[in-house]
């Protein structure tokens, strides 16, 4: 009994952590790596200048920073996702972008707008904002908004309360989309190596998807970033792929994995391309 207590306590601490992350570390690493390869010289210089010294110029190494500060910056937790009305499969900024207290703009789409605006202070003599943190938040949130279940339903908290089996293991649907699909793909197809996965997505971006990529990069006229478009795509993907055919106790195996993996790769690519386009737009 004595030896059980510390373990139980440790699990109590770990459980909430596993239910609230965005894409897992590999998903965020992938979107930031893809983005960094597409920056203009001006944007690359600004990113290098804003990153802390210890990152050694590697944005991807700090792309999960926003998940690590959720407890220090408690206010930032609702900025990682959007909850939409159950089963509607639509997103509207004015209706959905609020936190549980109803404060408007406190969702991942509002956060992307906010940190984009803050970063436009770059190059000014002074700014009231911490632009290093703004860069790390923005880079993370553009990843998160592309995880379909980060624009999910309210009652199940983006699939966080849906218990499934991932092959033979117990899992939570949200976590399947944050981590499991990516990890299983890495193990089966990419030599258990995230860099090999990134290379495969980069090849798609420059070849099969090249025409699409030009469309992803553009958003509405005069807008640097278009989180409302990304969120609408997100809830559509959540309904058409993530939630589809899944309920409590569903067993998700090869059928689900192989049919959803292309969507995950596509969303990771979009996240990376749009993060680059946003940073290029901000830094000129
Ligand atoms: N908490 C509540 N809704 C969530 C979502 N869609 N994603 C992550 N965490 C959440
Ligand atoms: Zn998540
Ligand atoms: Zn997140």
PDB file of C-alpha atoms and ligand atoms in Angstrom, residues 19-21 81-83 149-152 157-158 160 174, ligand 1:
ATOM      1  CA  UNK A  19      -5.860  14.847 -21.982  1.00  0.00           C
ATOM      2  CA  UNK A  20      -5.098  18.463 -22.840  1.00  0.00           C
ATOM      3  CA  UNK A  21      -2.146  18.480 -25.251  1.00  0.00           C
ATOM      4  CA  UNK A  81      -8.910  24.669 -29.074  1.00  0.00           C
ATOM      5  CA  UNK A  82     -12.459  25.626 -30.070  1.00  0.00           C
ATOM      6  CA  UNK A  83     -15.564  23.866 -28.812  1.00  0.00           C
ATOM      7  CA  UNK A 149     -10.456  17.454 -32.819  1.00  0.00           C
ATOM      8  CA  UNK A 150      -9.117  20.800 -31.613  1.00  0.00           C
ATOM      9  CA  UNK A 151     -12.215  22.141 -33.366  1.00  0.00           C
ATOM     10  CA  UNK A 152     -14.597  19.545 -31.962  1.00  0.00           C
ATOM     11  CA  UNK A 157     -14.443  18.156 -25.225  1.00  0.00           C
ATOM     12  CA  UNK A 158     -13.069  17.434 -28.671  1.00  0.00           C
ATOM     13  CA  UNK A 160     -11.474  13.824 -24.751  1.00  0.00           C
ATOM     14  CA  UNK A 174      -8.689  12.912 -28.807  1.00  0.00           C
TER      15      UNK A 174
HETATM   16  N1  LIG B   1     -10.756  20.829 -23.901  1.00  0.00           N
HETATM   17  C1  LIG B   1     -12.024  21.101 -24.229  1.00  0.00           C
HETATM   18  N2  LIG B   1     -12.218  20.981 -25.567  1.00  0.00           N
HETATM   19  C2  LIG B   1     -11.026  20.629 -26.083  1.00  0.00           C
HETATM   20  C3  LIG B   1     -10.566  20.368 -27.387  1.00  0.00           C
HETATM   21  N3  LIG B   1     -11.366  20.453 -28.446  1.00  0.00           N
HETATM   22  N4  LIG B   1      -9.273  20.041 -27.536  1.00  0.00           N
HETATM   23  C4  LIG B   1      -8.455  19.983 -26.472  1.00  0.00           C
HETATM   24  N5  LIG B   1      -8.819  20.204 -25.225  1.00  0.00           N
HETATM   25  C5  LIG B   1     -10.097  20.533 -25.024  1.00  0.00           C
END
